[in-house]
Amino acid sequence: MSSDSDALFQPFKLGDLTLPNRLVMAPLTRNRATEGDVARDITAQYYAQRASAGLLISEGSQISQQGQGYLRTPGIYTPEQVAGWRKVTGAVHKAGGRIVIQLWHVGRVSHISLQPNSVAPVGPSAIRAKTKTFLQEGFADVSEPRALELSAIQDILRDYEQAARNAKEAGFDGVEIHAANGYLLDQFMKDGSNKRTDPYGGSIENRARLTIEAAEAVLKVWDKGRVGIRLSPAPVNDAADSNPQALFSHVVEKLDGLGLGYIHMIEGATQGDRNAVDVDYEGLRRSFRGAYIANNGYTREMAIEAISSGRADLVAFGRLFIANPDLVERFRLNAPLKEPDRATFYGGDTKGYTDYPSLEKAA
Ligand code: 8OZ
């Protein structure tokens, strides 16, 4: 066993939470909720199996029906959904883990069949995204959105605050705001998708406004150390910016001013080229006093380098946590890793979800 890997197993203080190691389970959409978009018992089992992570981040959980963009993603806006999540947090805590919920509004990345009364999804501007969603019938083009009116933006901020309250009631340890991957907040931030001429469009400061206000809404409910945010400066889901370095320098500086517990950075193209865009992630990290969670295509060796050099405090793994519920133990032993089965990523049942063995089960 290499002693360098010791860096991964040093505890870390995230706000007032003590994480036993530096390995984070990234948020992963798995589309296995019930009708009514309630997390099921198998979802409680799935997260509990992975509770040895320093921190679990839940799959994106829509803050309203309007915020849903894919079939059977679990929400956090009805009493049934809160009760479903409470089973998840209970199972994770019983297994010794810690879990935050990822609060999600997809904006224009949705389809009328998922929207209340089949209305058009909402976005900063009425520009359809060149991207796909996942419906009953399989993958489909997203629908043409309508531009949000100012009063409707206030409604969404109230939804963030209410979802944050619901998350507390559901027993989560904190909240991650999903401001990445071309969803609502990212659509507002990036100038390719935001053509508004009101206080939410135009300058960088205006485009960042909704993200900062969403964070402020969540901070009405949660201590700042328990709130994080996920960002993706590179183009993704048809959301691109002409100057991501300037945009995200501003955004990170504002988030630092709010004193958030962490930023969770997707470095490069989501699930793709880590060098897709010319952004100085280390510089962004240095301008933020909270924790930095690095993500995107990390291996064990890359994580050891990032943590030992101080370039990151924590590293989030997605696909590796799907196929290796005991990823932490496997990293400790430098044991072989299982590859996930893409065919069971989205939708279905226990197959490719709760049936990946841990080392002792495999032996
Ligand atoms: C894959 C499929 C559906 C949604 C993201 C929430 O990219 C997602 C997502 C990923 O952040």
XYZ file of C-alpha atoms and ligand atoms in Angstrom:
374
model
C 0.000 0.000 0.000
C 1.391 3.345 -1.042
C 1.754 5.795 1.811
C 1.045 8.713 -0.591
C -2.576 7.672 -0.551
C -2.655 8.688 3.135
C -3.565 12.169 1.902
C -6.973 10.826 0.821
C -7.730 9.517 4.295
C -7.082 12.636 6.331
C -10.274 13.961 7.918
C -11.584 17.292 6.681
C -13.709 19.925 8.408
C -16.481 21.097 6.088
C -18.153 23.849 8.076
C -18.968 22.125 11.364
C -19.138 18.655 9.733
C -16.159 16.346 10.066
C -15.613 14.217 6.966
C -13.510 11.096 7.655
C -11.816 11.190 4.235
C -11.436 13.338 1.106
C -13.554 11.252 -1.252
C -16.975 12.584 -2.262
C -19.711 10.813 -4.178
C -20.736 13.154 -6.999
C -24.420 13.825 -7.726
C -25.703 11.221 -10.197
C -29.062 11.227 -11.977
C -30.432 7.651 -11.960
C -34.167 8.106 -12.801
C -35.503 5.511 -10.382
C -38.111 7.497 -8.420
C -41.728 6.355 -8.163
C -44.652 8.036 -9.843
C -44.964 11.275 -7.895
C -41.171 11.442 -8.115
C -40.534 10.032 -4.636
C -37.222 8.355 -3.734
C -37.774 4.613 -3.246
C -36.468 2.156 -0.628
C -33.892 0.862 -3.118
C -32.585 4.434 -3.291
C -32.068 4.448 0.488
C -30.160 1.167 0.123
C -28.097 2.534 -2.808
C -26.893 5.575 -0.870
C -26.333 3.612 2.371
C -24.093 1.170 0.454
C -21.875 4.165 -0.427
C -21.883 5.763 3.058
C -18.114 5.312 3.570
C -17.576 8.314 1.269
C -16.422 11.382 3.156
C -19.563 13.040 1.804
C -22.443 11.878 -0.389
C -24.088 14.414 -2.688
C -27.557 13.319 -3.753
C -28.676 13.166 -7.358
C -30.307 16.389 -8.513
C -33.665 16.880 -6.813
C -36.073 19.296 -8.482
C -37.358 22.148 -6.324
C -40.682 22.249 -8.199
C -42.438 20.427 -10.998
C -41.361 23.272 -13.281
C -37.775 22.470 -12.314
C -37.968 18.884 -13.605
C -36.408 17.974 -16.935
C -36.184 14.197 -17.007
C -38.456 11.300 -16.160
C -38.546 9.962 -12.602
C -36.038 12.197 -10.908
C -36.882 12.556 -7.193
C -38.287 15.949 -6.148
C -38.136 17.850 -2.849
C -41.374 19.858 -3.004
C -44.184 17.509 -1.848
C -44.690 15.903 1.600
C -44.364 12.441 -0.004
C -41.029 13.417 -1.544
C -39.768 14.718 1.807
C -40.818 11.421 3.432
C -39.029 9.439 0.697
C -35.825 11.410 1.216
C -36.124 10.998 4.998
C -35.736 7.244 4.500
C -32.599 7.900 2.467
C -30.977 10.204 5.041
C -31.951 7.808 7.859
C -30.318 4.857 6.094
C -27.160 6.864 5.317
C -26.815 8.131 8.887
C -27.391 4.641 10.275
C -24.553 3.432 8.043
C -22.298 6.188 9.455
C -22.425 8.554 6.469
C -23.213 12.178 5.678
C -25.400 13.360 2.775
C -26.290 16.716 1.258
C -29.083 17.190 -1.274
C -28.516 18.749 -4.664
C -31.252 21.329 -5.344
C -32.060 21.411 -9.050
C -34.031 23.539 -11.478
C -33.458 22.494 -15.095
C -34.792 25.700 -16.685
C -35.124 25.201 -20.440
C -33.712 21.646 -20.421
C -37.148 20.075 -20.128
C -40.119 18.866 -22.100
C -43.764 19.966 -21.994
C -44.772 16.414 -21.004
C -43.015 16.947 -17.631
C -44.321 20.465 -16.994
C -47.425 21.457 -14.998
C -50.390 21.627 -17.421
C -47.985 20.850 -20.287
C -46.849 24.480 -20.537
C -43.508 25.439 -22.080
C -40.468 25.091 -19.805
C -38.868 28.328 -18.578
C -35.481 29.883 -19.279
C -33.723 33.246 -19.338
C -34.684 33.703 -23.010
C -36.978 31.932 -25.482
C -34.139 30.009 -27.114
C -34.439 26.267 -27.450
C -31.402 24.313 -26.235
C -29.757 21.925 -28.672
C -29.790 19.050 -26.230
C -31.806 15.971 -25.310
C -33.872 14.886 -22.354
C -34.948 11.461 -21.174
C -38.683 10.627 -21.228
C -40.906 7.515 -21.013
C -40.271 6.926 -24.729
C -36.500 7.369 -24.339
C -34.292 10.296 -25.387
C -36.076 13.290 -26.984
C -35.298 16.885 -27.989
C -36.083 19.436 -25.285
C -39.059 21.795 -25.823
C -39.036 25.452 -26.874
C -38.874 27.501 -23.629
C -40.540 30.785 -22.659
C -38.556 33.654 -21.139
C -39.147 34.106 -17.408
C -40.954 37.246 -16.305
C -39.533 39.122 -13.322
C -42.392 38.035 -11.028
C -41.847 34.393 -11.997
C -38.174 34.712 -11.046
C -39.298 35.709 -7.544
C -41.489 32.570 -7.428
C -38.463 30.422 -8.263
C -36.423 32.034 -5.487
C -39.232 31.169 -3.068
C -39.111 27.596 -4.382
C -35.385 27.452 -3.576
C -36.045 28.651 -0.031
C -38.915 26.192 0.489
C -36.877 23.319 -0.946
C -34.051 24.214 1.449
C -36.533 24.004 4.347
C -37.865 20.696 3.060
C -34.299 19.374 2.851
C -33.802 20.175 6.515
C -37.051 18.428 7.382
C -35.904 15.420 5.344
C -32.802 15.094 7.552
C -30.067 16.143 5.119
C -26.735 17.415 6.447
C -26.643 20.273 3.979
C -27.505 21.519 0.534
C -25.681 21.787 -2.787
C -27.097 24.288 -5.279
C -26.908 22.918 -8.832
C -25.583 25.861 -10.825
C -23.842 23.717 -13.453
C -24.390 21.683 -16.609
C -26.567 24.067 -18.577
C -29.522 24.087 -16.181
C -31.423 27.190 -15.034
C -28.710 29.005 -13.056
C -25.999 28.182 -15.620
C -28.367 29.317 -18.433
C -28.672 32.693 -16.714
C -24.930 33.019 -16.107
C -23.726 32.251 -19.633
C -24.208 34.801 -22.412
C -24.955 32.180 -25.088
C -28.272 31.352 -23.419
C -29.105 34.646 -21.663
C -30.161 37.494 -23.987
C -32.145 39.461 -21.379
C -32.021 43.236 -21.147
C -33.335 43.532 -17.558
C -31.385 43.293 -14.251
C -30.873 39.533 -14.914
C -29.144 39.912 -18.284
C -26.365 41.805 -20.019
C -23.403 42.429 -17.724
C -21.642 39.623 -15.859
C -22.981 41.036 -12.618
C -26.547 40.869 -13.943
C -26.183 37.355 -15.351
C -24.754 36.096 -12.048
C -27.589 37.719 -10.066
C -29.987 34.748 -10.050
C -27.307 32.318 -8.871
C -26.330 34.617 -6.020
C -29.979 35.218 -5.085
C -30.650 31.465 -5.107
C -27.734 31.031 -2.694
C -29.107 33.832 -0.505
C -32.531 32.119 -0.479
C -30.968 28.860 0.735
C -28.905 30.766 3.333
C -32.145 31.958 4.945
C -32.590 28.344 6.046
C -29.105 26.794 6.368
C -25.884 27.875 8.089
C -23.427 28.965 5.435
C -20.973 26.156 6.204
C -23.654 23.642 5.211
C -24.233 25.131 1.769
C -22.204 24.361 -1.364
C -22.624 25.029 -5.064
C -21.674 23.171 -8.246
C -20.273 25.082 -11.222
C -19.237 24.143 -14.771
C -17.450 26.968 -16.625
C -17.050 24.904 -19.843
C -19.836 24.639 -22.472
C -22.399 21.969 -21.567
C -25.977 21.204 -22.579
C -25.803 24.061 -25.102
C -24.896 26.645 -22.434
C -21.648 28.438 -23.319
C -20.083 31.744 -22.372
C -17.848 34.012 -24.440
C -15.553 34.726 -21.449
C -15.902 32.024 -18.781
C -12.771 33.167 -16.939
C -14.207 36.640 -16.290
C -17.697 35.298 -15.559
C -16.628 32.677 -13.054
C -14.033 34.931 -11.395
C -16.933 37.232 -10.552
C -19.259 34.398 -9.502
C -16.691 32.780 -7.201
C -15.815 36.146 -5.638
C -19.510 36.767 -4.861
C -19.932 33.245 -3.440
C -16.873 33.819 -1.276
C -18.531 36.970 0.025
C -21.530 34.888 1.091
C -19.190 32.550 2.982
C -20.435 29.322 1.392
C -18.982 26.055 2.678
C -17.762 24.769 -0.657
C -17.597 25.162 -4.402
C -17.786 21.948 -6.412
C -16.013 22.531 -9.702
C -16.468 20.478 -12.858
C -13.034 21.071 -14.387
C -13.332 21.044 -18.199
C -16.179 19.530 -20.220
C -18.654 17.536 -18.110
C -17.763 13.854 -18.546
C -15.296 14.927 -21.248
C -12.048 16.721 -22.010
C -10.580 18.263 -18.858
C -8.853 20.892 -21.053
C -11.954 21.837 -23.052
C -11.814 25.475 -22.010
C -9.111 27.939 -20.978
C -10.087 28.568 -17.353
C -7.664 28.935 -14.443
C -9.356 26.644 -11.923
C -6.496 27.022 -9.450
C -6.939 30.771 -9.564
C -10.678 30.416 -8.909
C -9.920 28.110 -6.026
C -7.504 30.633 -4.475
C -10.142 33.371 -4.537
C -12.539 31.273 -2.431
C -12.001 30.747 1.301
C -14.327 27.754 1.698
C -13.557 24.217 0.561
C -12.852 23.268 -3.060
C -14.261 19.992 -4.364
C -12.606 19.015 -7.638
C -14.466 16.846 -10.140
C -14.309 15.365 -13.614
C -12.449 12.290 -14.721
C -10.283 11.944 -11.618
C -8.415 8.695 -10.995
C -6.976 7.584 -7.649
C -3.537 8.897 -8.676
C -4.916 12.254 -9.818
C -6.812 12.590 -6.542
C -3.680 11.845 -4.501
C -1.810 14.531 -6.458
C -4.632 17.087 -6.118
C -5.076 16.580 -2.375
C -1.369 16.284 -1.455
C -0.449 19.388 -3.436
C -3.308 21.314 -1.807
C -4.869 22.052 -5.229
C -8.144 20.565 -3.922
C -9.578 19.785 -0.486
C -11.876 17.018 -1.681
C -12.377 15.093 -4.932
C -15.778 13.940 -6.222
C -16.170 10.722 -8.216
C -19.292 9.835 -10.178
C -19.040 6.812 -12.420
C -16.530 5.097 -10.109
C -19.018 5.316 -7.220
C -21.750 3.749 -9.366
C -19.795 0.524 -9.854
C -17.795 0.540 -6.608
C -19.958 1.119 -3.528
C -16.828 0.644 -1.380
C -14.671 2.943 -3.516
C -13.024 4.353 -0.375
C -11.821 0.898 0.732
C -10.708 0.014 -2.799
C -8.656 3.223 -2.987
C -7.151 2.453 0.429
C -6.048 -0.990 -0.751
C -5.329 0.132 -4.332
C -7.677 -2.733 -5.254
C -9.071 -3.281 -8.768
C -12.090 -1.165 -9.739
C -15.241 -2.366 -11.450
C -16.485 -0.592 -14.597
C -20.087 0.675 -14.557
C -22.671 -0.583 -17.050
C -23.930 2.422 -19.062
C -27.111 0.587 -20.055
C -28.387 0.820 -16.454
C -27.393 4.445 -15.698
C -30.850 5.957 -16.286
C -34.052 4.248 -15.173
C -34.828 0.677 -14.213
C -34.622 -1.128 -10.932
C -31.950 -2.677 -8.714
C -29.894 -3.919 -11.674
C -26.830 -1.709 -12.088
C -27.933 0.194 -8.971
C -27.754 -1.769 -5.720
C -26.219 -4.983 -7.103
C -22.574 -3.904 -7.517
C -20.636 -5.974 -4.967
C -18.219 -4.654 -2.377
C -14.813 -6.352 -2.077
C -15.695 -8.837 0.665
C -18.904 -9.817 -1.149
C -16.957 -10.326 -4.365
C -14.299 -12.471 -2.618
C -27.193 13.039 -16.765
C -28.494 12.811 -17.154
C -29.496 13.632 -16.686
C -29.189 14.679 -15.846
C -26.345 16.839 -14.743
C -28.311 16.320 -13.505
O -25.702 16.739 -15.794
C -27.544 16.025 -14.546
C -27.859 14.910 -15.449
C -26.881 14.065 -15.926
O -25.993 17.616 -13.855
